[in-house]
PDB file of C-alpha atoms in Angstrom:
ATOM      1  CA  UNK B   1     167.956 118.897  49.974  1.00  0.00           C
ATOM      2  CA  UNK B   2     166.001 116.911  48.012  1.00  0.00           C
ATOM      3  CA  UNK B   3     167.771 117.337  44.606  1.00  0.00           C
ATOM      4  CA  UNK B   4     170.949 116.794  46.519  1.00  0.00           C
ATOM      5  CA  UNK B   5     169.584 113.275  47.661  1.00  0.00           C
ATOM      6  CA  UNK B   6     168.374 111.975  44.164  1.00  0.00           C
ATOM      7  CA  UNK B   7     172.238 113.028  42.822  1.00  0.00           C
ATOM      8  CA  UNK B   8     174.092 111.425  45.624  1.00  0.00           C
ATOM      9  CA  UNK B   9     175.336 114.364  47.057  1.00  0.00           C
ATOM     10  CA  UNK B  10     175.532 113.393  51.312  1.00  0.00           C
ATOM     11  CA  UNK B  11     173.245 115.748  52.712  1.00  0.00           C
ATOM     12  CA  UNK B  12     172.715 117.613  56.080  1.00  0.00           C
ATOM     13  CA  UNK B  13     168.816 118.417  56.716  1.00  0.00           C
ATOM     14  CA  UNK B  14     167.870 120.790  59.567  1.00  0.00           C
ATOM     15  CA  UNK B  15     165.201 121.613  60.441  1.00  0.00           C
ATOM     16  CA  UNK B  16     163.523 123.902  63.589  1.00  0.00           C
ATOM     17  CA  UNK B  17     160.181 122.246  63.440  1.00  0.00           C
ATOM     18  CA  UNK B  18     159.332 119.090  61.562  1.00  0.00           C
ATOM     19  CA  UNK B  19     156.931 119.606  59.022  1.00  0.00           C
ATOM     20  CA  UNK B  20     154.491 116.401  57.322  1.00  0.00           C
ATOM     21  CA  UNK B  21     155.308 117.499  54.148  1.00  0.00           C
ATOM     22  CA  UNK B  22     158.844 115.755  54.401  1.00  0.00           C
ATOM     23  CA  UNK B  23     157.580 113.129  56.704  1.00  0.00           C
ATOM     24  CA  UNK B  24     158.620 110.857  54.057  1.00  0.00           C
ATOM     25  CA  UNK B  25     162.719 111.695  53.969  1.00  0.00           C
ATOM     26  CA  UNK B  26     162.788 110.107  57.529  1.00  0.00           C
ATOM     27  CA  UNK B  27     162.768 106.796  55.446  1.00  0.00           C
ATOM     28  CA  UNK B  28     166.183 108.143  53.478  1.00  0.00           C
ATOM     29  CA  UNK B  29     167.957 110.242  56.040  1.00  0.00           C
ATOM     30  CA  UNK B  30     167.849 111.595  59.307  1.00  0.00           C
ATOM     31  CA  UNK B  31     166.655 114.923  59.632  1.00  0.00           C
ATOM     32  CA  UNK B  32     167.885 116.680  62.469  1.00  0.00           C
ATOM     33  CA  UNK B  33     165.768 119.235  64.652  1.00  0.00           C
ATOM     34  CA  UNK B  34     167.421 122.659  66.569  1.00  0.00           C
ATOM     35  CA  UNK B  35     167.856 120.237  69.774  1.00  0.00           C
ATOM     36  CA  UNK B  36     169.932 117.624  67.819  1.00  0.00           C
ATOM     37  CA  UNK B  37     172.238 120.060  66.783  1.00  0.00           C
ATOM     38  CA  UNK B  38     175.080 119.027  68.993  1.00  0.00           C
ATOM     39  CA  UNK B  39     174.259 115.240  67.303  1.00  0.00           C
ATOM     40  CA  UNK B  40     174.760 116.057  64.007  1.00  0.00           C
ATOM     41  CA  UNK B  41     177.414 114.183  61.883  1.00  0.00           C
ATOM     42  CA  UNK B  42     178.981 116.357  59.388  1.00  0.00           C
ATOM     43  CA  UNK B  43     180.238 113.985  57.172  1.00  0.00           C
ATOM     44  CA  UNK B  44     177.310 111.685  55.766  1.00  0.00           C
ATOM     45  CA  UNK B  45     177.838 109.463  53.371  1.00  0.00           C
ATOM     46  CA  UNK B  46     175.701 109.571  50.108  1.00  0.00           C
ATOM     47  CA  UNK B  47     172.475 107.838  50.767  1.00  0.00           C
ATOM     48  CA  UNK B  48     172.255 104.188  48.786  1.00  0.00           C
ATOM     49  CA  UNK B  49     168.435 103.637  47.196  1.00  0.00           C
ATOM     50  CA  UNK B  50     169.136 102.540  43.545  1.00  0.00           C
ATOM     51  CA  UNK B  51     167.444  99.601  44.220  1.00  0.00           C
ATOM     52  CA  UNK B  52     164.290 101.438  45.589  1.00  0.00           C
ATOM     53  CA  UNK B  53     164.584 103.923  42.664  1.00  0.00           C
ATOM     54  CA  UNK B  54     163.981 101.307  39.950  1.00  0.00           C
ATOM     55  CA  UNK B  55     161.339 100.183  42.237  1.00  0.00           C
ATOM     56  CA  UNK B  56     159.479 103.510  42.153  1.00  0.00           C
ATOM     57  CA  UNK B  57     160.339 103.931  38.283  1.00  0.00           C
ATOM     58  CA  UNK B  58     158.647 100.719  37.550  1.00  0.00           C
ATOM     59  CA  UNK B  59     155.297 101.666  39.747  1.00  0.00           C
ATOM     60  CA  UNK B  60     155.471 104.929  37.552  1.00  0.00           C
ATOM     61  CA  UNK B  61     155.653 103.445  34.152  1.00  0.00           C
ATOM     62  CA  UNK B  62     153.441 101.200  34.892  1.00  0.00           C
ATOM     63  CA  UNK B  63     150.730 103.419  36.093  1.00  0.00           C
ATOM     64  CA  UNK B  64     151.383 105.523  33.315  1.00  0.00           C
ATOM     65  CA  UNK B  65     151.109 102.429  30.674  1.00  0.00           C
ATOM     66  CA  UNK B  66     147.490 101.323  32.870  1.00  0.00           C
ATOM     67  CA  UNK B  67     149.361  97.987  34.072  1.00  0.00           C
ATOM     68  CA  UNK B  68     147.852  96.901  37.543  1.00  0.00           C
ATOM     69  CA  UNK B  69     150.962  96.441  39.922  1.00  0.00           C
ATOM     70  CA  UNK B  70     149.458  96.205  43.438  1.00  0.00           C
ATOM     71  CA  UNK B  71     152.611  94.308  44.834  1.00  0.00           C
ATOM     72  CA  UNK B  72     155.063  96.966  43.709  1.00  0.00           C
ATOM     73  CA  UNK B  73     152.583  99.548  44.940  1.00  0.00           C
ATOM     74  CA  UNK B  74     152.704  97.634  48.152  1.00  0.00           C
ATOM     75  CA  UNK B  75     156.644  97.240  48.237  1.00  0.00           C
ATOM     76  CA  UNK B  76     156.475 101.142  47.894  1.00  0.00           C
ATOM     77  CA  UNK B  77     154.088 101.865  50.460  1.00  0.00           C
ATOM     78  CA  UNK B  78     155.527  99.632  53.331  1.00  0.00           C
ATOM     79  CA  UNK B  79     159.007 101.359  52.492  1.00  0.00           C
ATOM     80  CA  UNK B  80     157.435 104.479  53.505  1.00  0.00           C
ATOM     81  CA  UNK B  81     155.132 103.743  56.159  1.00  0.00           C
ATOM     82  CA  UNK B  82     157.241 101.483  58.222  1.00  0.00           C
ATOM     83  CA  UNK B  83     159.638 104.384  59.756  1.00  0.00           C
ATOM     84  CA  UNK B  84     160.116 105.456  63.014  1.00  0.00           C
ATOM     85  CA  UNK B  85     158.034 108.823  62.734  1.00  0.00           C
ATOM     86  CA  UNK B  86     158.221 112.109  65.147  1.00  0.00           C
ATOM     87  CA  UNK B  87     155.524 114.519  65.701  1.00  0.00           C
ATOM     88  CA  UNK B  88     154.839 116.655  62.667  1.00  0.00           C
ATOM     89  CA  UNK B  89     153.577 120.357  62.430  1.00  0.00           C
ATOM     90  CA  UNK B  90     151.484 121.484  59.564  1.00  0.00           C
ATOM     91  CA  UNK B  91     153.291 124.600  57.881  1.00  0.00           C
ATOM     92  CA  UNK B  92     149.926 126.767  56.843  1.00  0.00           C
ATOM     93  CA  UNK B  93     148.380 125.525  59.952  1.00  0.00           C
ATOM     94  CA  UNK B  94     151.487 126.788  62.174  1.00  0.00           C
ATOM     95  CA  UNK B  95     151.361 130.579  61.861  1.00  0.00           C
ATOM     96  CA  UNK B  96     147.280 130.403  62.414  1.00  0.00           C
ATOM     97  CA  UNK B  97     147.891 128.080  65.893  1.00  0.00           C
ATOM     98  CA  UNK B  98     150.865 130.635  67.267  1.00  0.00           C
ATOM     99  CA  UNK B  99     148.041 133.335  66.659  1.00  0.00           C
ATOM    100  CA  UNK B 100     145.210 131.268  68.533  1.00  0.00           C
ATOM    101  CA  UNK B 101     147.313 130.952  71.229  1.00  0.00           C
ATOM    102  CA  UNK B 102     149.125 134.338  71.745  1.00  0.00           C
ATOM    103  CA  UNK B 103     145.040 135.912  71.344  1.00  0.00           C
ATOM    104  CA  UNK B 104     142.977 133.497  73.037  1.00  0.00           C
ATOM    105  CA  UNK B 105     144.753 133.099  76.533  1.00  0.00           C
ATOM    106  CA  UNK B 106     141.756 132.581  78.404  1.00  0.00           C
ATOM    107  CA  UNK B 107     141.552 128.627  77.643  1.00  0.00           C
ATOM    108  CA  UNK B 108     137.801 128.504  79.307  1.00  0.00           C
ATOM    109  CA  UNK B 109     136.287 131.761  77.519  1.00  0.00           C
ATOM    110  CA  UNK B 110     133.323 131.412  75.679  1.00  0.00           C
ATOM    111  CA  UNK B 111     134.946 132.699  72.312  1.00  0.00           C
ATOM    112  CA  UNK B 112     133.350 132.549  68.970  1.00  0.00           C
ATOM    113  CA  UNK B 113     134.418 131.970  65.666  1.00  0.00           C
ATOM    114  CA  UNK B 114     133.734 132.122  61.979  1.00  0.00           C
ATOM    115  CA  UNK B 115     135.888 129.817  59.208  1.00  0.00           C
ATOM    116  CA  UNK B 116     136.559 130.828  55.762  1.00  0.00           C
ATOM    117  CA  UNK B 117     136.545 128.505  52.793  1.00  0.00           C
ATOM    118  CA  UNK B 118     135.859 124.657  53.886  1.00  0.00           C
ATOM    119  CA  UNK B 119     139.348 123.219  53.113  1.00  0.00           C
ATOM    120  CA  UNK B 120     141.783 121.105  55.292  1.00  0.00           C
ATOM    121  CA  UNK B 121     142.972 124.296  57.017  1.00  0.00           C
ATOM    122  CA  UNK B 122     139.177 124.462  58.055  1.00  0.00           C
ATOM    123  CA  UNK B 123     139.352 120.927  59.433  1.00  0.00           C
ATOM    124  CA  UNK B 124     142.615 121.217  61.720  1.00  0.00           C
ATOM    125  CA  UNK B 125     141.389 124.301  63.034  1.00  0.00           C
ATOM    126  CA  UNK B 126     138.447 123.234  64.342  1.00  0.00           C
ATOM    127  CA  UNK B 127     140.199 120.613  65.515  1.00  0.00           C
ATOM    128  CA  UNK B 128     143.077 122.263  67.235  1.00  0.00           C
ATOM    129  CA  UNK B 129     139.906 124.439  68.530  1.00  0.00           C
ATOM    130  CA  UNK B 130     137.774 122.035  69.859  1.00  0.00           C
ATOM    131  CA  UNK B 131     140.405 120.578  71.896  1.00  0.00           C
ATOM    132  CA  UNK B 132     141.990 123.480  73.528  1.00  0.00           C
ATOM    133  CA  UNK B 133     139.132 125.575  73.737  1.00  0.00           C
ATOM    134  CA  UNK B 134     136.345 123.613  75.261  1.00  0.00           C
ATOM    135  CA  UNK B 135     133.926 126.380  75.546  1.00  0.00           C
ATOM    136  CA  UNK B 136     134.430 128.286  71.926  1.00  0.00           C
ATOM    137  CA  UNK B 137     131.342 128.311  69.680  1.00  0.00           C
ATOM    138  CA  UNK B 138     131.811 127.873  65.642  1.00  0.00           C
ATOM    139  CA  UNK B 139     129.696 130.201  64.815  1.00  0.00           C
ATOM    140  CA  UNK B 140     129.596 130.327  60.881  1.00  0.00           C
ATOM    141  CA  UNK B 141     131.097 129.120  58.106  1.00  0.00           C
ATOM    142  CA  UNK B 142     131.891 130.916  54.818  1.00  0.00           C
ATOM    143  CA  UNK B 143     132.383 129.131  51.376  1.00  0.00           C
ATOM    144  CA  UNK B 144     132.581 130.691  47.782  1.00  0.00           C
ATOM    145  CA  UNK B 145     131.892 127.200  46.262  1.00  0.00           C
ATOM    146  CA  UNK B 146     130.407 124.724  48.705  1.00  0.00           C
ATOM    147  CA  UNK B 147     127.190 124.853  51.039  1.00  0.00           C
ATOM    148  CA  UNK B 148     127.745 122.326  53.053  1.00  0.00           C
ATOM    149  CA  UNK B 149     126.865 121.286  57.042  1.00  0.00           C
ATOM    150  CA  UNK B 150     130.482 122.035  58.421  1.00  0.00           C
ATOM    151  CA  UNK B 151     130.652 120.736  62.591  1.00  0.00           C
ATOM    152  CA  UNK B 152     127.085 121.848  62.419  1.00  0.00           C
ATOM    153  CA  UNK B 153     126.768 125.365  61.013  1.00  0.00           C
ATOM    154  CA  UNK B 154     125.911 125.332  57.254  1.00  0.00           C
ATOM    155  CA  UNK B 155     128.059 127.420  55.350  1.00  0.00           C
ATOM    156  CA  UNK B 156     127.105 130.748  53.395  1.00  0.00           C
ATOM    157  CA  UNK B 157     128.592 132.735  50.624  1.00  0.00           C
ATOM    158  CA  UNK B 158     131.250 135.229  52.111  1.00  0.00           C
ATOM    159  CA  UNK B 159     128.849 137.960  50.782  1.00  0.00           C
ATOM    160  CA  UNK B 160     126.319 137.242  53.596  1.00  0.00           C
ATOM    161  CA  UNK B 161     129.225 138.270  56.415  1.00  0.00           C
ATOM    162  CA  UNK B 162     127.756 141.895  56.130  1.00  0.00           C
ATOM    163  CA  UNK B 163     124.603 140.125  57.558  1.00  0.00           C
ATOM    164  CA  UNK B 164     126.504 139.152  60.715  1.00  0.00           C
ATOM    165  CA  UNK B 165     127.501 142.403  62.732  1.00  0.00           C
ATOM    166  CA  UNK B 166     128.827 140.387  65.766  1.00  0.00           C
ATOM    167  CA  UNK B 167     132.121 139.823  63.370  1.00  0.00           C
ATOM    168  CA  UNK B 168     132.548 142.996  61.811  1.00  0.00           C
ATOM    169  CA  UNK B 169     134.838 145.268  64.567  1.00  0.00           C
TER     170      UNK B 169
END
């Protein structure tokens, strides 16, 4: 849809969940989600941003030439940000979730759990976790690259998992 945009082209976007990836086309177009089907109007017109274009081409030549341009960076940054925003999913994050909560239907089990590789996934997990399963217990953390203190539990290399019988099943 994207490409579509930039060209002129009026564009459609549907969408069944709304993803933060694209958060920022909700500041060019409306994006319309499985319930707003019935609302959708078939014939957009081509979306106008020339203006904002030339804006965004200056920001990137002048980054590119080292020429400090705060107020443009600004300008581009408020144009974004100030949208009305919905609530977002995050695509890797969704699959992961759906399985959490099909498995673990006992919300006040005492279930344990190991992470692999310390990455943003790692983060909303625990997260997602933590809130909906009060009583679950991070139990280790694996990491090819980092030993860090993640939530508490120091990582190990994903070699030391045939130390830990208590996940292998």
């Amino acid at each position: 849809s994207v490409p579509c945009i930039a060209a002129g082209i009026p564009t459609v976007i549907v969408r069944d969940k709304y993803s933060y990836r694209f958060a920022w086309l909700e500041r060019l177009c409306r994006t319309y989600l499985s319930d707003e089907f019935s609302k959708i109007d078939w014939n957009p017109g081509s979306i106008e941003y020339e203006e904002h274009k030339e804006l965004l081409l200056k920001v990137t030549a002048d980054r590119i030439n080292g020429t400090d341009n705060e107020s443009d960076i600004r300008k581009t940054h408020e144009f974004y940000m100030n949208r009305e925003r919905r609530e977002y999913i995050v695509d890797a994050f969704y699959s992961l979730k759906r399985f959490i909560t099909e498995t673990w239907t006992d919300r006040s089990f005492h279930y344990e759990y190991a992470v692999w590789g310390l990455t943003q996934m790692s983060e909303i997990t625990f997260s997602y976790i933590e809130s909906n399963y009060p009583n679950a217990r991070l139990m280790h953390v694996y990491d090819k690259y980092r030993n860090l203190d993640f939530q508490g539990v120091v990582s190990r290399l994903p070699e030391d998992i045939a130390n830990n019988f208590d996940e292998i099943q």
